[in-house]
């Protein structure tokens, strides 16, 4: 059995004055997530928005509880490390047999 657990998070960046500044913050957050939690991360939407960014993360494991636990820890990290605030998030898993 293989479980893919996914996190989608929208981060609000108040006070950001350029898309380049927002992207620099998102690239830094993605890099820290991938290194600290050993997961895949990408900017998945809202690329043209000045105030919001969306990151998608995926973690592959053999147990749903493990994957979702890692993603909850990643979300906690984002809530403290992001230069803005977490506006919305969703965590879910798909099971493949």
XYZ file of C-alpha atoms in Angstrom:
97
model
C 0.000 0.000 0.000
C 1.183 3.514 -0.826
C -0.291 6.694 0.649
C 0.178 10.156 -0.842
C -0.663 12.864 1.669
C -1.075 16.381 0.322
C -1.160 19.867 1.782
C -2.409 22.942 -0.029
C -1.867 26.216 1.773
C -2.642 29.803 0.828
C -0.396 32.387 2.423
C -1.269 36.067 2.586
C 1.628 38.498 2.188
C 0.482 41.877 3.524
C 2.837 44.731 2.759
C 4.532 43.016 -0.187
C 5.256 45.555 -2.919
C 6.221 43.305 -5.852
C 5.630 39.838 -7.294
C 9.402 39.309 -7.183
C 9.462 39.932 -3.421
C 6.573 37.488 -2.876
C 8.227 34.810 -5.035
C 11.505 35.192 -3.168
C 9.648 34.472 0.086
C 7.834 31.492 -1.459
C 11.058 29.998 -2.847
C 12.650 30.273 0.593
C 9.651 28.647 2.296
C 9.541 25.786 -0.244
C 13.251 25.116 0.201
C 12.949 25.034 3.986
C 9.918 22.718 3.811
C 11.651 20.280 1.465
C 14.824 20.189 3.552
C 13.223 20.033 7.008
C 10.339 17.630 6.275
C 11.666 15.626 3.278
C 8.604 16.347 1.149
C 7.921 17.754 -2.300
C 6.736 21.351 -2.533
C 5.791 23.710 -5.353
C 4.049 27.010 -5.962
C 0.827 25.732 -7.507
C -1.448 28.755 -7.994
C -1.877 32.491 -7.489
C 1.410 33.249 -9.266
C 0.139 36.628 -10.502
C -1.420 37.688 -7.188
C 0.558 40.274 -5.265
C -0.979 39.555 -1.865
C -1.432 35.753 -1.935
C 0.641 32.679 -2.767
C -0.306 28.998 -2.820
C 2.058 26.148 -2.021
C 1.277 22.480 -2.570
C 3.196 19.788 -0.675
C 3.175 16.009 -1.044
C 4.542 13.289 1.215
C 4.614 9.613 0.212
C 4.549 6.921 2.894
C 2.994 3.583 3.726
C 0.718 4.939 6.492
C -1.891 7.682 6.231
C -1.329 8.777 9.835
C 2.407 9.290 9.221
C 1.894 11.407 6.113
C -0.773 13.578 7.672
C 1.312 14.004 10.838
C 4.293 15.246 8.802
C 2.063 17.674 6.912
C 0.516 19.033 10.107
C 4.040 19.693 11.386
C 4.880 21.406 8.083
C 1.760 23.563 8.456
C 2.771 24.502 12.019
C 6.191 25.458 10.654
C 4.629 27.633 7.946
C 2.441 29.409 10.479
C 5.550 30.540 12.370
C 8.100 30.902 9.536
C 6.026 32.588 6.824
C 6.532 36.345 6.503
C 2.762 36.632 6.084
C -0.057 34.610 7.561
C -1.613 31.299 6.605
C -4.942 32.254 5.081
C -6.354 28.815 4.250
C -5.171 25.201 4.103
C -6.320 21.693 3.256
C -4.718 18.337 4.125
C -5.887 15.107 2.551
C -4.573 11.678 1.556
C -5.051 9.247 -1.289
C -4.436 5.539 -0.767
C -3.127 3.319 -3.565
C -3.155 -0.462 -3.232
